[in-house]
Coordinates of N, CA, C and O in Angstrom, one line a residue:
M1 N 0.9 -0.9 0.0 CA -0.4 -0.3 0.0 C 0.3 1.4 -0.2 O 1.8 1.2 1.1
Q2 N 0.8 2.7 -0.4 CA 1.0 3.4 -0.6 C 0.9 4.3 0.0 O -0.5 4.5 0.0
A3 N 1.8 5.2 1.0 CA 0.9 6.1 2.1 C 0.5 7.2 1.1 O 1.1 7.7 -0.1
T4 N -0.9 8.0 1.5 CA -1.4 9.3 1.5 C -1.1 10.5 0.8 O 0.2 10.8 2.0
G5 N -0.6 11.0 0.0 CA -0.3 11.9 -0.5 C 1.2 11.5 -1.3 O 2.1 13.0 -2.2
S6 N 2.4 10.4 -1.1 CA 3.6 10.4 -1.2 C 3.0 10.4 -3.0 O 2.5 9.4 -3.5
T7 N 3.8 10.0 -3.8 CA 4.4 10.2 -5.0 C 4.8 8.7 -5.7 O 5.8 7.8 -5.0
P8 N 4.2 8.4 -6.5 CA 4.4 6.8 -7.1 C 5.5 7.3 -7.6 O 6.7 8.2 -8.4
Q9 N 6.2 5.4 -7.2 CA 8.0 5.8 -7.5 C 7.7 4.7 -9.8 O 6.9 3.8 -9.9
P10 N 8.3 5.3 -10.4 CA 8.8 4.6 -11.9 C 9.0 3.7 -11.6 O 9.8 2.4 -10.9
V11 N 8.4 2.7 -12.4 CA 8.5 0.7 -12.3 C 10.4 1.1 -13.1 O 10.3 1.6 -13.8
R12 N 10.8 0.2 -12.7 CA 13.1 0.8 -13.4 C 12.5 -1.6 -13.4 O 12.7 -2.5 -12.1
F13 N 13.2 -1.8 -14.9 CA 13.8 -3.1 -14.9 C 14.9 -3.5 -14.6 O 15.2 -5.2 -15.0
E14 N 16.1 -2.7 -13.7 CA 17.2 -3.3 -14.1 C 17.7 -1.6 -12.4 O 17.5 -1.0 -12.7
Q15 N 18.4 -3.0 -11.5 CA 18.9 -1.8 -11.0 C 20.4 -1.4 -11.0 O 21.0 -2.5 -10.9
T16 N 20.0 0.0 -11.8 CA 21.8 0.5 -11.9 C 21.8 1.5 -11.9 O 20.4 2.6 -11.5
S17 N 22.5 2.4 -10.8 CA 23.1 3.7 -11.3 C 23.1 4.8 -12.5 O 22.9 6.0 -12.1
D18 N 23.5 3.9 -13.7 CA 23.8 4.3 -15.1 C 22.3 5.6 -15.5 O 21.4 5.2 -14.6
A19 N 22.3 6.7 -16.4 CA 21.6 7.7 -16.8 C 20.2 7.0 -17.0 O 20.1 5.6 -17.3
E20 N 18.6 7.6 -16.6 CA 17.4 6.4 -17.0 C 17.5 6.6 -18.2 O 17.2 6.9 -18.7
R21 N 16.8 4.9 -18.6 CA 16.4 5.0 -19.9 C 14.6 4.3 -19.8 O 14.1 3.2 -19.5
P22 N 13.8 5.2 -19.9 CA 12.7 4.9 -19.5 C 12.2 4.3 -20.8 O 12.4 4.6 -22.0
V23 N 11.6 3.2 -20.5 CA 10.8 2.6 -22.0 C 9.8 2.5 -23.1 O 10.1 2.6 -23.8
G24 N 8.8 3.5 -21.8 CA 8.3 4.2 -23.1 C 8.2 5.0 -24.0 O 7.9 4.7 -25.2
R25 N 8.9 5.6 -23.7 CA 9.3 7.1 -24.3 C 10.1 6.2 -25.6 O 10.7 6.6 -26.4
S26 N 11.4 4.5 -25.1 CA 12.6 4.3 -26.0 C 11.8 3.6 -26.9 O 12.3 4.1 -28.0
I27 N 10.4 2.8 -26.7 CA 9.5 2.0 -27.5 C 8.8 3.3 -28.6 O 9.4 3.5 -29.7
R28 N 8.9 4.5 -28.2 CA 8.1 5.6 -28.8 C 8.5 5.9 -29.9 O 8.4 5.9 -31.2
R29 N 10.4 6.4 -29.8 CA 11.2 7.2 -30.3 C 11.1 6.0 -31.0 O 11.4 6.2 -32.4
G30 N 11.6 4.7 -31.2 CA 11.7 4.3 -31.7 C 10.7 3.4 -32.8 O 10.8 3.4 -34.0
F31 N 9.4 3.4 -32.5 CA 8.1 3.5 -33.4 C 8.2 4.9 -34.4 O 7.8 4.3 -35.8
L32 N 9.1 5.9 -34.0 CA 8.9 6.3 -35.7 C 10.2 6.8 -35.8 O 10.1 7.8 -36.6
N33 N 10.6 5.9 -36.2 CA 11.9 5.8 -36.2 C 13.0 6.9 -36.1 O 13.7 7.5 -37.2
T34 N 12.9 7.2 -34.9 CA 14.5 8.3 -34.7 C 15.1 7.3 -33.6 O 14.1 6.3 -32.5
C35 N 16.2 8.3 -32.9 CA 17.2 7.4 -31.9 C 16.8 6.4 -30.6 O 16.5 8.2 -30.1
P36 N 16.4 6.0 -30.2 CA 15.9 5.5 -28.6 C 17.2 6.7 -27.8 O 15.8 6.1 -26.5
A37 N 17.7 7.1 -28.3 CA 18.2 7.5 -26.6 C 18.3 9.6 -26.9 O 17.3 10.0 -26.3
C38 N 18.1 9.8 -28.0 CA 18.1 11.3 -28.3 C 16.5 11.6 -28.6 O 16.1 12.7 -28.3
G39 N 16.5 10.4 -29.3 CA 14.9 11.0 -30.8 C 15.1 11.6 -32.3 O 14.0 11.8 -32.0
S40 N 16.9 12.5 -32.4 CA 16.4 13.1 -33.6 C 17.0 12.6 -34.4 O 16.8 12.8 -35.6
G41 N 18.3 11.6 -34.3 CA 18.6 11.5 -35.7 C 18.0 10.0 -35.7 O 17.2 9.3 -35.2
R42 N 18.4 9.5 -36.6 CA 17.2 8.7 -37.7 C 17.8 7.4 -37.3 O 18.8 7.1 -36.9
L43 N 16.7 6.4 -37.2 CA 17.3 4.5 -37.1 C 17.8 3.8 -37.6 O 18.8 2.9 -37.4
F44 N 16.8 4.6 -39.2 CA 17.7 3.1 -40.7 C 17.8 3.7 -41.4 O 17.4 5.0 -41.6
G45 N 18.9 3.6 -41.9 CA 19.3 3.8 -42.7 C 18.6 2.9 -44.7 O 18.9 4.3 -45.4
R46 N 18.2 2.2 -44.2 CA 17.9 1.6 -45.2 C 16.2 1.3 -44.9 O 16.3 1.1 -44.2
F47 N 15.5 0.4 -45.6 CA 14.2 0.0 -45.0 C 13.8 -0.4 -43.4 O 13.4 -0.7 -42.5
L48 N 15.2 -1.8 -43.2 CA 15.3 -2.4 -42.4 C 16.0 -2.1 -41.9 O 16.6 -3.4 -40.7
K49 N 17.6 -1.7 -41.8 CA 18.9 -1.6 -41.2 C 18.9 -0.3 -41.0 O 18.9 0.5 -41.5
A50 N 19.7 -0.9 -40.0 CA 19.7 0.3 -38.8 C 21.4 1.0 -39.0 O 21.9 0.3 -39.9
V51 N 21.4 2.1 -38.5 CA 22.5 2.5 -38.9 C 23.5 2.2 -38.0 O 23.0 1.3 -37.0
H52 N 24.5 2.3 -39.0 CA 25.4 1.9 -37.4 C 25.5 3.2 -36.7 O 25.5 2.5 -34.6
A53 N 25.3 4.0 -35.9 CA 25.3 5.1 -34.8 C 24.0 6.3 -35.4 O 24.1 6.9 -36.0
C54 N 23.9 6.3 -34.6 CA 22.9 8.1 -34.6 C 24.0 8.5 -35.5 O 25.4 9.3 -33.9
E55 N 23.6 9.7 -35.6 CA 24.3 11.1 -36.0 C 24.1 11.9 -35.2 O 24.7 13.2 -35.4
A56 N 23.5 12.4 -34.4 CA 23.3 13.6 -33.3 C 24.4 13.2 -32.1 O 24.3 14.2 -31.6
C57 N 24.1 11.9 -31.8 CA 24.3 11.7 -30.3 C 25.2 11.0 -30.3 O 26.3 10.8 -29.5
G58 N 25.8 10.2 -31.0 CA 26.9 9.3 -31.8 C 26.9 8.0 -31.0 O 26.9 6.6 -30.5
E59 N 25.0 7.3 -30.6 CA 24.8 6.3 -29.6 C 25.4 4.9 -30.8 O 24.5 5.2 -31.9
Q60 N 25.8 4.2 -30.3 CA 25.5 2.8 -31.4 C 24.0 2.4 -31.8 O 23.9 1.5 -30.2
L61 N 24.0 2.3 -32.8 CA 22.5 1.0 -32.7 C 22.7 0.1 -33.2 O 21.4 -0.7 -33.7
D62 N 23.3 -0.5 -34.3 CA 23.7 -1.6 -35.1 C 23.7 -3.2 -34.4 O 23.8 -4.2 -34.6
Q63 N 24.1 -2.7 -32.9 CA 24.6 -4.1 -32.4 C 23.3 -4.8 -31.6 O 22.7 -6.1 -31.0
H64 N 22.1 -4.6 -32.4 CA 20.3 -5.2 -32.2 C 20.0 -6.5 -32.4 O 20.5 -7.0 -33.4
R65 N 19.5 -7.5 -31.3 CA 18.7 -8.4 -32.4 C 17.5 -8.9 -31.7 O 17.1 -9.4 -31.6
A66 N 17.2 -8.3 -33.2 CA 15.8 -7.9 -33.3 C 15.2 -9.5 -33.9 O 14.3 -9.9 -33.5
D67 N 16.5 -10.0 -34.6 CA 15.5 -11.1 -35.6 C 14.0 -11.0 -35.4 O 13.7 -10.3 -36.4
D68 N 13.2 -12.2 -34.8 CA 12.3 -12.7 -35.8 C 11.5 -12.2 -35.4 O 9.6 -12.2 -35.1
F69 N 11.5 -11.1 -34.2 CA 10.3 -10.6 -33.0 C 9.5 -9.2 -33.6 O 8.3 -9.5 -33.2
P70 N 10.1 -8.5 -34.5 CA 9.0 -7.7 -35.6 C 8.6 -8.6 -36.4 O 7.2 -8.4 -36.1
P71 N 8.6 -9.0 -37.2 CA 7.6 -10.0 -37.9 C 6.3 -10.9 -37.3 O 5.2 -10.9 -37.6
Y72 N 6.9 -11.9 -36.0 CA 5.6 -12.1 -35.4 C 4.3 -10.7 -34.7 O 3.8 -11.2 -34.3
I73 N 5.3 -9.3 -34.4 CA 4.0 -8.8 -33.7 C 3.5 -8.0 -34.6 O 2.1 -7.8 -34.6
V74 N 4.1 -7.8 -35.7 CA 2.9 -7.6 -37.1 C 1.8 -8.5 -37.3 O 0.9 -8.1 -38.2
V75 N 2.6 -9.8 -37.7 CA 1.6 -10.6 -38.3 C 0.4 -10.5 -37.4 O -0.6 -11.3 -37.6
T76 N 0.4 -10.8 -36.2 CA -0.6 -10.7 -34.8 C -1.3 -9.8 -35.1 O -2.2 -9.4 -35.2
I77 N -1.1 -8.3 -35.0 CA -1.7 -7.1 -35.3 C -2.1 -7.0 -36.7 O -3.8 -7.2 -36.6
I78 N -1.4 -7.4 -38.0 CA -2.0 -7.5 -39.4 C -3.6 -9.0 -39.4 O -4.9 -7.9 -39.7
G79 N -3.1 -9.6 -38.9 CA -4.5 -11.3 -38.5 C -5.2 -10.1 -37.9 O -6.1 -10.5 -38.3
H80 N -5.4 -9.5 -36.7 CA -7.0 -9.3 -35.9 C -7.0 -8.1 -36.8 O -8.3 -8.3 -37.1
V81 N -6.9 -7.4 -37.4 CA -7.4 -6.6 -38.3 C -8.1 -7.1 -39.1 O -9.0 -6.1 -39.5
V82 N -6.9 -7.8 -40.2 CA -7.8 -8.9 -41.2 C -9.0 -9.5 -40.8 O -9.5 -9.2 -41.9
L83 N -8.5 -9.9 -40.1 CA -9.6 -11.3 -39.7 C -11.3 -10.2 -39.2 O -12.3 -10.4 -39.6
A84 N -10.9 -9.3 -38.1 CA -11.9 -8.5 -38.2 C -13.1 -7.7 -39.6 O -14.0 -8.0 -39.2
G85 N -12.5 -7.1 -40.1 CA -12.4 -6.7 -41.0 C -13.4 -7.5 -42.1 O -14.2 -7.2 -42.4
F86 N -12.9 -8.6 -42.1 CA -13.1 -9.5 -43.3 C -14.4 -9.8 -42.8 O -15.5 -10.0 -43.1
M87 N -14.9 -10.9 -41.3 CA -15.8 -11.0 -41.1 C -17.0 -9.7 -40.8 O -18.2 -9.8 -40.7
A88 N -16.3 -8.3 -40.7 CA -17.7 -7.5 -40.5 C -18.1 -7.2 -41.8 O -19.7 -6.7 -42.3
T89 N -17.5 -7.6 -43.1 CA -17.5 -6.8 -44.1 C -18.6 -8.0 -44.8 O -19.4 -8.1 -45.5
E90 N -18.4 -8.8 -44.3 CA -19.1 -10.5 -44.9 C -20.7 -10.4 -43.9 O -21.3 -11.0 -44.5
M91 N -21.1 -9.6 -42.7 CA -22.0 -9.3 -42.0 C -22.5 -7.8 -42.5 O -24.1 -8.4 -42.9
I92 N -22.3 -7.1 -43.2 CA -22.2 -6.4 -44.0 C -22.4 -6.4 -45.0 O -23.7 -6.2 -46.0
L93 N -22.0 -6.9 -45.9 CA -21.6 -6.3 -47.7 C -21.0 -8.5 -47.9 O -19.9 -8.3 -47.9
P94 N -21.6 -8.9 -48.4 CA -21.6 -10.5 -48.9 C -20.6 -10.2 -49.7 O -21.6 -10.1 -50.9
L95 N -19.6 -10.5 -49.9 CA -19.3 -11.2 -51.4 C -19.1 -12.5 -51.8 O -19.0 -13.1 -51.0
S96 N -18.7 -12.6 -53.2 CA -18.0 -13.9 -53.5 C -16.4 -13.8 -53.1 O -15.6 -12.5 -52.4
N97 N -16.1 -14.8 -52.9 CA -14.3 -15.7 -52.5 C -13.9 -14.5 -53.2 O -13.0 -13.7 -52.6
W98 N -13.7 -13.8 -54.6 CA -12.6 -13.2 -54.8 C -12.6 -12.1 -55.3 O -11.9 -10.7 -55.0
G99 N -14.2 -11.3 -54.8 CA -14.1 -10.1 -53.7 C -13.9 -9.6 -52.4 O -12.6 -8.8 -52.4
H100 N -13.8 -10.7 -52.1 CA -12.3 -10.9 -50.4 C -11.4 -10.5 -50.9 O -10.3 -9.8 -50.6
L101 N -11.1 -11.5 -51.5 CA -9.5 -11.7 -52.6 C -9.0 -10.5 -53.0 O -8.0 -10.2 -52.3
A102 N -9.7 -9.5 -53.4 CA -9.5 -8.5 -53.9 C -9.3 -7.2 -52.7 O -8.5 -6.2 -52.9
I103 N -9.6 -7.2 -51.7 CA -9.8 -6.6 -51.3 C -9.0 -6.8 -49.7 O -8.1 -6.1 -49.5
W104 N -8.6 -8.0 -49.3 CA -7.7 -8.4 -47.7 C -6.8 -8.6 -48.0 O -5.5 -8.6 -47.0
V105 N -6.5 -9.4 -49.4 CA -5.0 -9.8 -50.2 C -3.9 -8.4 -50.2 O -2.8 -7.9 -49.0
P106 N -4.2 -7.1 -50.4 CA -3.2 -6.0 -50.3 C -3.6 -5.3 -49.3 O -2.5 -4.8 -48.8
V107 N -4.6 -5.2 -48.7 CA -4.7 -5.2 -47.6 C -3.7 -5.5 -46.8 O -2.7 -5.0 -45.4
T108 N -3.9 -7.3 -46.8 CA -2.4 -8.0 -45.9 C -1.1 -7.4 -46.1 O -0.6 -6.7 -45.1
I109 N -0.5 -7.4 -47.3 CA 0.3 -6.9 -47.8 C 1.0 -5.6 -47.3 O 2.0 -5.3 -47.0
L110 N -0.1 -4.3 -47.8 CA 0.5 -3.6 -47.7 C 0.6 -2.8 -45.9 O 1.8 -1.8 -45.5
G111 N -0.2 -3.6 -45.1 CA -0.2 -3.3 -44.0 C 0.6 -3.9 -42.9 O 1.7 -3.3 -42.6
S112 N 1.8 -5.1 -43.8 CA 2.0 -5.9 -43.6 C 3.3 -4.8 -43.0 O 4.7 -4.8 -42.6
I113 N 3.9 -4.5 -44.9 CA 5.0 -3.7 -45.3 C 5.4 -2.2 -44.4 O 5.9 -2.3 -43.4
G114 N 3.6 -2.0 -44.3 CA 3.7 -0.5 -43.8 C 4.3 -0.1 -41.7 O 4.8 0.7 -41.6
L115 N 4.1 -1.0 -41.5 CA 4.0 -2.4 -39.9 C 6.0 -2.7 -39.8 O 6.0 -2.2 -38.8
M116 N 6.1 -3.0 -40.8 CA 7.6 -3.6 -40.5 C 8.6 -2.2 -39.4 O 9.3 -3.1 -38.4
Q117 N 9.0 -1.9 -40.7 CA 9.9 -1.4 -39.8 C 9.4 0.1 -38.2 O 10.2 0.2 -37.5
P118 N 8.0 1.2 -38.6 CA 7.8 1.0 -37.3 C 7.9 0.5 -35.7 O 8.3 0.0 -35.3
V119 N 7.4 -1.2 -36.4 CA 8.0 -2.2 -34.9 C 8.8 -2.8 -34.8 O 9.5 -3.2 -33.5
K120 N 10.5 -2.7 -35.8 CA 11.6 -3.2 -35.2 C 11.4 -2.0 -34.7 O 12.9 -1.9 -33.9
G121 N 11.8 -0.6 -35.0 CA 11.8 0.6 -34.4 C 11.4 0.2 -33.1 O 12.0 0.6 -32.0
G122 N 10.7 0.0 -32.9 CA 9.7 -0.3 -31.3 C 10.6 -0.4 -30.1 O 10.8 -0.8 -29.2
V123 N 11.0 -2.4 -31.6 CA 11.7 -3.5 -30.4 C 13.1 -3.3 -30.3 O 14.1 -2.9 -29.0
I124 N 13.9 -2.2 -31.5 CA 14.8 -1.4 -31.2 C 15.6 -0.8 -29.5 O 15.6 -0.7 -28.8
G125 N 14.1 0.0 -29.8 CA 13.5 1.2 -28.4 C 13.4 0.4 -27.9 O 14.3 0.8 -26.5
L126 N 12.6 -1.0 -27.3 CA 12.4 -1.4 -26.3 C 14.5 -2.0 -26.4 O 14.4 -2.5 -24.2
Q127 N 15.2 -3.1 -26.7 CA 16.1 -3.3 -26.6 C 17.0 -2.1 -26.0 O 17.7 -2.9 -24.4
W128 N 17.1 -0.4 -26.1 CA 17.5 0.0 -25.6 C 17.9 0.0 -24.4 O 18.9 0.5 -23.4
A129 N 16.4 0.3 -23.8 CA 15.8 0.7 -22.2 C 15.8 -0.3 -22.1 O 16.5 0.3 -20.3
L130 N 16.5 -1.7 -22.2 CA 16.8 -2.6 -21.0 C 17.8 -2.6 -21.3 O 18.6 -4.0 -20.3
R131 N 18.8 -1.9 -22.0 CA 20.0 -2.2 -22.0 C 20.6 -4.2 -22.6 O 21.4 -4.9 -21.5
M132 N 19.6 -3.9 -23.5 CA 19.7 -6.0 -23.9 C 20.8 -5.6 -25.4 O 21.0 -5.0 -25.7
H133 N 21.3 -6.9 -25.5 CA 21.5 -7.2 -26.6 C 22.4 -6.4 -26.9 O 23.6 -5.6 -28.2
G134 N 24.7 -6.1 -25.9 CA 25.3 -5.4 -26.6 C 24.7 -3.3 -26.2 O 25.4 -2.6 -26.5
F135 N 23.5 -3.2 -25.8 CA 23.2 -1.8 -25.4 C 23.6 -1.1 -24.2 O 23.5 -0.2 -23.7
G136 N 24.3 -2.6 -23.0 CA 24.5 -1.9 -22.3 C 26.3 -1.8 -21.6 O 26.1 -2.4 -23.1
S137 N 26.5 -2.1 -21.0 CA 28.1 -2.4 -20.8 C 28.8 -3.7 -20.3 O 29.5 -3.6 -20.1
H138 N 27.6 -4.5 -20.4 CA 28.5 -5.3 -20.3 C 28.1 -6.1 -21.2 O 27.9 -6.3 -22.2
E139 N 29.3 -7.9 -21.2 CA 29.1 -9.1 -22.0 C 27.6 -9.1 -22.7 O 26.8 -9.6 -21.6
D140 N 27.1 -9.3 -23.8 CA 25.6 -9.5 -24.3 C 25.8 -11.7 -23.7 O 26.3 -12.4 -25.3
S141 N 25.9 -12.5 -22.9 CA 26.9 -14.1 -23.0 C 24.5 -14.2 -22.6 O 24.4 -14.0 -21.7
P142 N 24.9 -15.6 -22.2 CA 23.6 -16.3 -21.4 C 23.7 -16.3 -20.5 O 24.9 -16.8 -19.9
E143 N 23.0 -16.2 -19.7 CA 23.6 -16.1 -18.5 C 22.6 -16.9 -18.0 O 23.1 -17.7 -16.3
D144 N 21.8 -17.7 -18.3 CA 21.3 -19.8 -17.8 C 23.1 -20.6 -18.0 O 23.2 -20.5 -18.7
V145 N 23.2 -21.2 -17.1 CA 24.4 -22.0 -16.9 C 23.4 -23.7 -16.6 O 22.7 -23.6 -15.6
L146 N 23.2 -24.8 -17.9 CA 22.6 -25.8 -17.1 C 23.0 -26.9 -16.1 O 24.8 -26.8 -16.7
P147 N 23.0 -27.6 -15.2 CA 23.7 -27.8 -14.2 C 24.4 -29.0 -15.3 O 24.0 -29.7 -15.9
V148 N 25.5 -29.9 -14.1 CA 26.3 -31.3 -15.2 C 25.4 -31.7 -14.7 O 25.1 -32.2 -12.9
T149 N 24.2 -32.6 -15.5 CA 24.2 -34.7 -14.9 C 24.9 -35.2 -15.0 O 26.0 -35.0 -15.5
D150 N 24.4 -35.9 -14.6 CA 25.2 -37.7 -13.3 C 24.9 -38.1 -14.7 O 24.0 -38.8 -14.7
R151 N 25.6 -38.4 -15.5 CA 25.3 -39.7 -16.8 C 25.3 -41.3 -16.0 O 25.4 -42.3 -16.2
T152 N 25.7 -41.5 -14.7 CA 26.3 -43.1 -14.4 C 25.0 -43.4 -13.9 O 24.5 -44.8 -13.8
A153 N 24.2 -42.7 -13.6 CA 23.3 -43.4 -12.1 C 21.9 -43.9 -13.4 O 21.7 -43.6 -14.7

């Protein structure tokens, strides 16, 4: 319980004395394709290729490991939008299968292409805020070490 009159403390995902990196602001800056550190430099040099370093603040941005996470997010978002649109259209205006294909295939393709870069920028912003994959001052190595199993038993 919080005492009356006290201000809520921000949620922190790491215990460090380094400069604060707010998660929401970093994701928003990445989603807008700007540097998550300063918010003014470009994040991408090409469509999905992050720049080596921010031209405004010098933050190194190419060590991210977004991998397959942005496409999973895009598929989830576009899948929900297209399915809801398809079902609403079918209830209001019954179309043939060709009519639905003519509408929903382009919406799916264009929506996926349009969302991919902002979503990847948001994932890079999240990784930067949480100091993941080289964005912190520590070596990027696995933290889990499996115990040695006894093969004689």
